[in-house]
Short mmCIF file of C-alpha atoms in Angstrom, two decimals:
data_model
loop_
_atom_site.label_atom_id
_atom_site.label_comp_id
_atom_site.label_asym_id
_atom_site.label_seq_id
_atom_site.Cartn_x
_atom_site.Cartn_y
_atom_site.Cartn_z
CA MET Q 1 11.06 -74.94 -45.72
CA LYS Q 2 11.65 -75.84 -42.09
CA ILE Q 3 14.50 -73.73 -40.75
CA LEU Q 4 16.47 -74.06 -37.51
CA LEU Q 5 18.22 -70.87 -36.36
CA ILE Q 6 20.91 -71.22 -33.72
CA MET Q 7 22.47 -68.53 -31.52
CA ASP Q 8 24.84 -68.80 -28.57
CA PRO Q 9 23.36 -68.13 -25.13
CA GLY Q 10 24.75 -65.10 -23.37
CA ILE Q 11 22.33 -62.45 -24.68
CA SER Q 12 18.68 -63.08 -25.38
CA VAL Q 13 17.22 -62.98 -28.90
CA PRO Q 14 16.21 -60.25 -29.56
CA PRO Q 15 18.52 -58.23 -27.29
CA LYS Q 16 17.24 -55.35 -25.20
CA PHE Q 17 20.36 -53.29 -25.75
CA TYR Q 18 23.75 -54.41 -27.07
CA GLY Q 19 23.74 -57.57 -29.17
CA GLY Q 20 24.43 -57.30 -32.90
CA HIS Q 21 24.19 -60.95 -33.92
CA GLU Q 22 21.31 -61.58 -31.57
CA ARG Q 23 19.42 -58.79 -33.30
CA LEU Q 24 20.23 -60.28 -36.69
CA VAL Q 25 19.00 -63.75 -35.67
CA TYR Q 26 15.69 -62.28 -34.55
CA LEU Q 27 15.28 -60.34 -37.81
CA PHE Q 28 15.91 -63.48 -39.87
CA ALA Q 29 13.57 -65.57 -37.70
CA GLU Q 30 10.80 -63.00 -38.36
CA GLU Q 31 11.59 -62.57 -42.02
CA TYR Q 32 11.80 -66.34 -42.74
CA THR Q 33 8.46 -66.70 -41.01
CA ARG Q 34 6.99 -63.84 -43.09
CA MET Q 35 8.26 -65.59 -46.24
CA GLY Q 36 6.18 -68.62 -45.30
CA HIS Q 37 8.86 -70.85 -43.76
CA GLU Q 38 8.51 -72.76 -40.52
CA VAL Q 39 11.11 -71.43 -38.04
CA THR Q 40 12.56 -72.87 -34.85
CA LEU Q 41 14.92 -70.75 -32.80
CA LEU Q 42 17.53 -72.36 -30.51
CA ALA Q 43 18.89 -69.62 -28.26
CA GLY Q 44 19.48 -68.42 -24.69
CA PRO Q 45 16.87 -67.81 -21.99
CA ASP Q 46 14.18 -65.19 -22.58
CA SER Q 47 14.56 -65.50 -26.31
CA TYR Q 48 11.48 -65.53 -28.55
CA CYS Q 49 10.28 -65.24 -32.12
CA SER Q 50 7.11 -65.69 -34.11
CA GLY Q 51 7.99 -69.32 -34.67
CA ARG Q 52 8.93 -72.04 -32.12
CA THR Q 53 11.66 -71.23 -29.54
CA VAL Q 54 13.84 -73.71 -27.67
CA THR Q 55 16.01 -72.13 -24.95
CA PHE Q 56 19.19 -73.40 -23.37
CA GLY Q 57 22.22 -72.23 -21.37
CA ILE Q 58 22.43 -69.01 -19.35
CA ASN Q 59 22.56 -65.37 -20.38
CA SER Q 60 25.93 -64.16 -19.23
CA LEU Q 61 28.88 -63.10 -21.34
CA GLN Q 62 31.17 -64.00 -18.44
CA ARG Q 63 29.94 -67.60 -18.09
CA PRO Q 64 32.74 -70.12 -17.59
CA LYS Q 65 34.05 -72.59 -20.15
CA THR Q 66 32.40 -75.46 -18.26
CA GLN Q 67 29.03 -73.81 -18.86
CA LYS Q 68 29.81 -73.29 -22.54
CA TRP Q 69 30.58 -77.00 -22.88
CA ARG Q 70 27.27 -77.86 -21.21
CA GLU Q 71 25.59 -75.65 -23.82
CA THR Q 72 27.50 -77.40 -26.59
CA PHE Q 73 26.40 -80.81 -25.33
CA PHE Q 74 22.80 -79.60 -25.34
CA ALA Q 75 23.10 -78.35 -28.92
CA TRP Q 76 24.67 -81.64 -29.99
CA LYS Q 77 21.90 -83.65 -28.34
CA TYR Q 78 19.22 -81.45 -29.91
CA LEU Q 79 20.69 -81.63 -33.41
CA LEU Q 80 21.26 -85.38 -33.27
CA LYS Q 81 17.65 -85.94 -32.26
CA ASN Q 82 15.96 -83.36 -34.48
CA HIS Q 83 18.11 -82.50 -37.54
CA ARG Q 84 16.00 -84.66 -39.91
CA ALA Q 85 13.00 -82.44 -39.17
CA PHE Q 86 14.74 -79.43 -40.76
CA ASP Q 87 15.64 -78.49 -44.30
CA VAL Q 88 18.15 -75.82 -43.23
CA VAL Q 89 20.23 -75.34 -40.11
CA HIS Q 90 21.41 -71.71 -40.03
CA ASN Q 91 24.00 -71.36 -37.29
CA PHE Q 92 25.07 -67.99 -35.91
CA GLY Q 93 26.54 -69.68 -32.86
CA ARG Q 94 29.70 -71.68 -32.26
CA LEU Q 95 31.00 -73.77 -35.15
CA VAL Q 96 31.41 -76.74 -32.81
CA TYR Q 97 27.60 -76.97 -32.50
CA LEU Q 98 27.45 -78.40 -36.02
CA LEU Q 99 29.84 -81.34 -35.46
CA PRO Q 100 27.16 -84.01 -35.08
CA VAL Q 101 25.46 -83.06 -38.37
CA LEU Q 102 28.41 -82.13 -40.57
CA ASN Q 103 27.88 -85.14 -42.84
CA ALA Q 104 24.11 -85.19 -42.56
CA LYS Q 105 21.94 -84.32 -45.59
CA VAL Q 106 20.42 -81.24 -44.00
CA ALA Q 107 21.67 -78.00 -45.58
CA LYS Q 108 23.88 -76.03 -43.21
CA ILE Q 109 24.83 -72.33 -43.22
CA MET Q 110 27.56 -71.27 -40.81
CA THR Q 111 27.52 -67.47 -40.47
CA TYR Q 112 30.31 -65.34 -39.04
CA GLY Q 113 30.14 -61.73 -37.89
CA ARG Q 114 33.70 -61.42 -36.64
CA ARG Q 115 37.23 -62.40 -37.63
CA VAL Q 116 37.31 -66.13 -38.33
CA SER Q 117 39.69 -68.70 -36.90
CA ALA Q 118 41.43 -70.16 -39.99
CA ARG Q 119 42.66 -73.06 -37.92
CA ASN Q 120 39.10 -74.11 -37.00
CA ILE Q 121 38.02 -73.86 -40.63
CA ARG Q 122 40.91 -76.05 -41.79
CA TYR Q 123 40.09 -78.57 -39.11
CA ILE Q 124 36.37 -78.78 -39.72
CA ASN Q 125 36.87 -79.19 -43.48
CA ARG Q 126 39.11 -82.23 -42.93
CA LEU Q 127 36.04 -84.01 -41.50
CA PRO Q 128 33.44 -85.70 -43.71
CA SER Q 129 30.75 -83.17 -44.55
CA LYS Q 130 28.11 -82.30 -47.07
CA ASN Q 131 25.70 -79.42 -47.87
CA MET Q 132 27.78 -76.91 -45.90
CA VAL Q 133 28.38 -73.27 -46.76
CA PHE Q 134 30.31 -70.72 -44.71
CA THR Q 135 29.24 -67.08 -44.85
CA ALA Q 136 30.55 -63.86 -43.36
CA CYS Q 137 29.19 -60.34 -43.25
CA SER Q 138 31.70 -58.68 -45.59
CA ASN Q 139 34.36 -59.50 -48.14
CA TYR Q 140 36.89 -58.47 -45.56
CA CYS Q 141 35.47 -60.90 -43.01
CA VAL Q 142 35.34 -63.70 -45.58
CA SER Q 143 39.03 -63.11 -46.33
CA THR Q 144 39.91 -64.03 -42.73
CA GLY Q 145 38.42 -67.51 -42.98
CA ASN Q 146 38.38 -68.48 -46.65
CA VAL Q 147 41.09 -71.18 -46.37
CA ALA Q 148 38.87 -74.21 -46.99
CA GLY Q 149 35.31 -75.03 -47.87
CA ARG Q 150 32.73 -72.97 -49.71
CA TRP Q 151 32.52 -69.32 -48.69
CA GLU Q 152 30.08 -66.54 -49.61
CA THR Q 153 29.65 -62.93 -48.56
CA VAL Q 154 26.22 -62.10 -47.21
CA TYR Q 155 26.01 -58.59 -45.74
CA ASN Q 156 24.31 -57.77 -42.47
CA THR Q 157 20.91 -56.15 -42.44
CA ILE Q 158 18.46 -54.11 -40.38
CA ASN Q 159 14.72 -53.67 -40.52
CA PHE Q 160 14.50 -50.29 -42.29
CA ASN Q 161 10.92 -49.97 -41.05
CA ASP Q 162 12.29 -49.43 -37.56
CA TYR Q 163 14.16 -46.28 -38.65
CA GLN Q 164 12.52 -43.06 -39.70
CA LEU Q 165 14.05 -40.89 -42.41
CA VAL Q 166 14.81 -37.37 -41.23
CA GLN Q 167 15.14 -35.39 -44.47
CA GLU Q 168 16.67 -32.24 -42.96
CA VAL Q 169 18.47 -31.33 -39.76
CA PRO Q 170 19.35 -27.82 -38.57
CA GLY Q 171 22.83 -26.39 -39.08
CA ASP Q 172 23.64 -26.82 -35.41
CA ALA Q 173 22.56 -30.46 -35.28
CA PRO Q 174 24.99 -32.58 -33.27
CA LEU Q 175 27.44 -35.24 -34.43
CA MET Q 176 26.87 -38.72 -33.05
CA PHE Q 177 29.01 -41.63 -31.81
CA LEU Q 178 27.14 -44.86 -31.11
CA GLY Q 179 28.80 -48.10 -30.04
CA ARG Q 180 30.71 -49.80 -27.30
CA LEU Q 181 33.01 -47.32 -25.54
CA ASP Q 182 36.07 -49.41 -26.17
CA LYS Q 183 39.39 -48.07 -27.38
CA ILE Q 184 39.21 -49.97 -30.67
CA LYS Q 185 36.00 -48.01 -31.49
CA GLY Q 186 37.92 -44.72 -31.37
CA VAL Q 187 35.59 -42.63 -29.21
CA HIS Q 188 38.49 -40.39 -28.21
CA LEU Q 189 39.12 -39.60 -31.85
CA ALA Q 190 35.45 -38.75 -32.41
CA ILE Q 191 35.81 -36.26 -29.52
CA GLN Q 192 38.93 -34.78 -31.14
CA ALA Q 193 37.23 -34.37 -34.52
CA ALA Q 194 34.10 -32.82 -33.00
CA LYS Q 195 36.09 -30.31 -30.97
CA ALA Q 196 38.30 -29.43 -33.95
CA SER Q 197 35.19 -28.74 -36.02
CA GLY Q 198 33.43 -26.79 -33.30
CA GLN Q 199 30.47 -29.21 -33.26
CA GLN Q 200 28.53 -30.80 -30.45
CA LEU Q 201 29.05 -34.57 -30.03
CA ILE Q 202 26.54 -36.92 -28.51
CA ILE Q 203 28.11 -40.20 -27.28
CA ALA Q 204 25.90 -43.29 -26.76
CA GLY Q 205 26.89 -46.84 -25.87
CA ASN Q 206 27.82 -49.21 -23.09
CA VAL Q 207 30.86 -48.69 -20.93
CA SER Q 208 33.01 -51.82 -20.94
CA HIS Q 209 33.90 -53.33 -17.58
CA THR Q 210 37.14 -54.98 -18.70
CA ALA Q 211 39.96 -53.34 -16.81
CA ASP Q 212 41.71 -51.82 -19.81
CA ASN Q 213 38.61 -50.41 -21.47
CA TYR Q 214 37.12 -49.13 -18.24
CA GLN Q 215 40.42 -47.26 -17.61
CA TYR Q 216 40.24 -45.94 -21.15
CA TYR Q 217 36.74 -44.59 -20.50
CA LYS Q 218 37.75 -42.97 -17.20
CA THR Q 219 40.86 -41.30 -18.59
CA GLU Q 220 40.18 -40.53 -22.25
CA ILE Q 221 36.41 -40.10 -22.53
CA GLU Q 222 34.82 -39.10 -19.21
CA PRO Q 223 37.02 -36.03 -18.63
CA HIS Q 224 35.67 -34.52 -21.88
CA ILE Q 225 32.00 -35.02 -21.04
CA ASP Q 226 30.63 -31.66 -19.99
CA GLY Q 227 26.95 -32.14 -20.85
CA GLU Q 228 27.13 -29.38 -23.48
CA ARG Q 229 29.77 -29.75 -26.18
CA VAL Q 230 30.22 -33.47 -25.37
CA LYS Q 231 27.19 -35.29 -23.98
CA TYR Q 232 26.96 -38.95 -22.91
CA VAL Q 233 23.46 -40.37 -23.01
CA GLY Q 234 24.18 -43.99 -22.00
CA GLU Q 235 23.15 -47.20 -23.74
CA LEU Q 236 20.20 -46.80 -26.11
CA ASN Q 237 17.27 -49.08 -26.85
CA ASP Q 238 16.03 -49.33 -30.46
CA THR Q 239 13.51 -46.48 -30.10
CA ASP Q 240 16.06 -44.08 -28.62
CA LYS Q 241 18.63 -45.17 -31.19
CA ASN Q 242 16.26 -44.09 -33.98
CA THR Q 243 15.65 -40.76 -32.27
CA TYR Q 244 19.31 -39.83 -31.66
CA LEU Q 245 20.59 -41.03 -35.00
CA GLY Q 246 17.84 -39.20 -36.84
CA LYS Q 247 18.63 -35.81 -35.28
CA ALA Q 248 22.39 -36.06 -35.95
CA LYS Q 249 24.10 -34.42 -38.86
CA ALA Q 250 26.58 -37.28 -39.12
CA LEU Q 251 27.70 -40.50 -37.38
CA LEU Q 252 31.41 -40.59 -36.62
CA PHE Q 253 32.97 -44.02 -36.94
CA PRO Q 254 36.75 -43.65 -36.23
CA ILE Q 255 37.48 -47.32 -35.76
CA GLN Q 256 40.91 -48.50 -34.62
CA TRP Q 257 40.45 -52.09 -35.76
CA ASP Q 258 39.28 -53.98 -38.82
CA GLU Q 259 35.52 -53.83 -38.27
CA PRO Q 260 33.80 -56.93 -39.76
CA PHE Q 261 30.71 -54.94 -40.72
CA GLY Q 262 29.45 -52.22 -38.36
CA MET Q 263 25.64 -52.29 -38.35
CA VAL Q 264 25.45 -48.88 -36.74
CA MET Q 265 26.54 -47.47 -40.08
CA ILE Q 266 23.45 -48.65 -41.91
CA GLU Q 267 21.28 -47.82 -38.89
CA ALA Q 268 22.41 -44.20 -39.26
CA MET Q 269 21.97 -44.25 -43.00
CA ALA Q 270 18.41 -45.60 -42.58
CA CYS Q 271 17.66 -42.31 -40.74
CA GLY Q 272 19.27 -40.38 -43.60
CA THR Q 273 22.31 -39.65 -41.45
CA PRO Q 274 25.58 -39.99 -43.30
CA VAL Q 275 28.64 -41.72 -41.85
CA ILE Q 276 32.19 -40.51 -41.67
CA ALA Q 277 34.40 -43.55 -41.09
CA PHE Q 278 38.04 -44.56 -41.02
CA ASN Q 279 39.16 -46.71 -43.93
CA ARG Q 280 39.49 -50.09 -42.24
CA GLY Q 281 37.84 -53.50 -42.43
CA SER Q 282 34.41 -53.45 -44.07
CA VAL Q 283 34.08 -49.65 -44.26
CA PRO Q 284 34.81 -49.37 -48.03
CA GLU Q 285 32.10 -52.03 -48.64
CA VAL Q 286 29.43 -50.24 -46.65
CA ILE Q 287 30.06 -46.55 -47.41
CA THR Q 288 29.68 -45.13 -50.89
CA ASP Q 289 31.84 -41.98 -50.81
CA ASN Q 290 29.93 -38.77 -51.27
CA VAL Q 291 26.60 -40.62 -51.38
CA ASN Q 292 25.99 -41.87 -47.86
CA GLY Q 293 29.11 -40.62 -46.18
CA PHE Q 294 32.87 -40.17 -46.39
CA ILE Q 295 35.77 -42.59 -46.03
CA VAL Q 296 38.73 -40.94 -44.32
CA ASN Q 297 42.12 -41.91 -42.93
CA ASP Q 298 42.65 -39.80 -39.81
CA VAL Q 299 41.18 -37.17 -37.51
CA GLN Q 300 42.27 -34.35 -39.78
CA GLU Q 301 40.41 -35.84 -42.74
CA MET Q 302 37.42 -36.60 -40.54
CA THR Q 303 37.32 -32.95 -39.41
CA ALA Q 304 37.45 -31.79 -43.01
CA ALA Q 305 34.67 -34.17 -43.99
CA ILE Q 306 32.42 -32.79 -41.23
CA SER Q 307 32.47 -29.42 -43.03
CA LYS Q 308 31.17 -31.14 -46.22
CA ILE Q 309 28.40 -33.18 -44.64
CA SER Q 310 25.65 -30.77 -45.62
CA GLY Q 311 26.30 -31.73 -49.23
CA ILE Q 312 24.98 -35.27 -48.65
CA ASP Q 313 21.34 -35.76 -49.73
CA ARG Q 314 19.73 -37.56 -46.77
CA ASN Q 315 17.08 -39.16 -48.99
CA LYS Q 316 19.74 -40.65 -51.23
CA CYS Q 317 21.72 -41.67 -48.16
CA ARG Q 318 18.89 -43.87 -46.93
CA ALA Q 319 17.97 -45.16 -50.44
CA SER Q 320 21.55 -46.23 -51.18
CA ALA Q 321 21.71 -48.25 -47.96
CA TYR Q 322 18.21 -49.74 -48.44
CA ASP Q 323 19.05 -50.93 -51.96
CA ARG Q 324 21.94 -53.05 -50.69
CA PHE Q 325 21.11 -54.00 -47.11
CA ASN Q 326 17.33 -54.36 -46.75
CA LEU Q 327 16.03 -57.34 -44.80
CA PRO Q 328 14.02 -59.16 -47.49
CA LEU Q 329 16.96 -59.01 -49.86
CA ILE Q 330 19.49 -60.34 -47.37
CA ALA Q 331 17.19 -63.12 -46.15
CA LYS Q 332 16.69 -64.27 -49.74
CA ASN Q 333 20.44 -64.14 -50.35
CA TYR Q 334 20.91 -66.61 -47.46
CA LEU Q 335 18.22 -69.02 -48.60
CA ASN Q 336 19.49 -68.90 -52.19
CA LEU Q 337 22.70 -70.53 -50.93
CA VAL Q 338 21.04 -73.79 -49.95
CA ASN Q 339 19.55 -76.58 -51.98
CA GLU Q 340 15.86 -77.32 -52.32
CA PRO Q 341 14.29 -79.22 -49.40
CA LYS Q 342 15.27 -82.87 -49.29
CA THR Q 343 12.53 -85.41 -50.05
#
């Protein structure tokens, strides 16, 4: 098949640091190519894959609306001119990109990795369309948009080959928090749980520069960083991520919002590192209690779970995640949604 993958500009594909969907798009571009399909990637500057790459827009998450509309017009022009050359258009970018080809024969997959605007879904499904399927990365995420059209859950994935299983860690191995240092991610609660359990905590991730989250970092995180019991190691690339996750006894995931998926959970599991997470959003779909982690409701339960973490078999932790979230499986799940190539 000939497959067009689309991602918003803003962060290159693949990303150097933060960029969950951008990382996914790159993985699928490579896996579709490995499966024997012909891939074209439409994404922001500096993007690349083993197939053909067409770049557009600018890489800035703060770019103005006028720039986003210029990018939309580029996507429309490209699709109008080239859609007949593809069997599948797999869009991880803005829904509006697909407007010119909604009623075209080409198979279309619209994938969401965050809460969906039900209003946009109702609107788009009032228009003439065919061969369109909406997907989201968890049953929870699907539930936010499943108001019209065909919807399917297809979980997120990682390349498990990029993560090394660490079968045993010492008793004094640290706990880990990895993610954006925003209040909704609950870093302050990870600090509380680590201190209550007498464990070292390593914090990794990017400091947000929005006013509220920067203030949160300065007042609720930074004062606790002493370089010993609580260490901050900055934003990690993929190699460092594998190293730090592998040497941790557990990943703490005390989210304060309904996480659509949380790829860091399966990144940790791929290293054999179990996850202790608050029971919100997709967490019950990703964690199998007592197999690859623990699902808890508050800091007190998280602290108690830390004391039980040595009972998790790290080999089974990785295996349980691999069986459900490995890249070849998820790529096949996507392509199974679409019809055979049109003749």
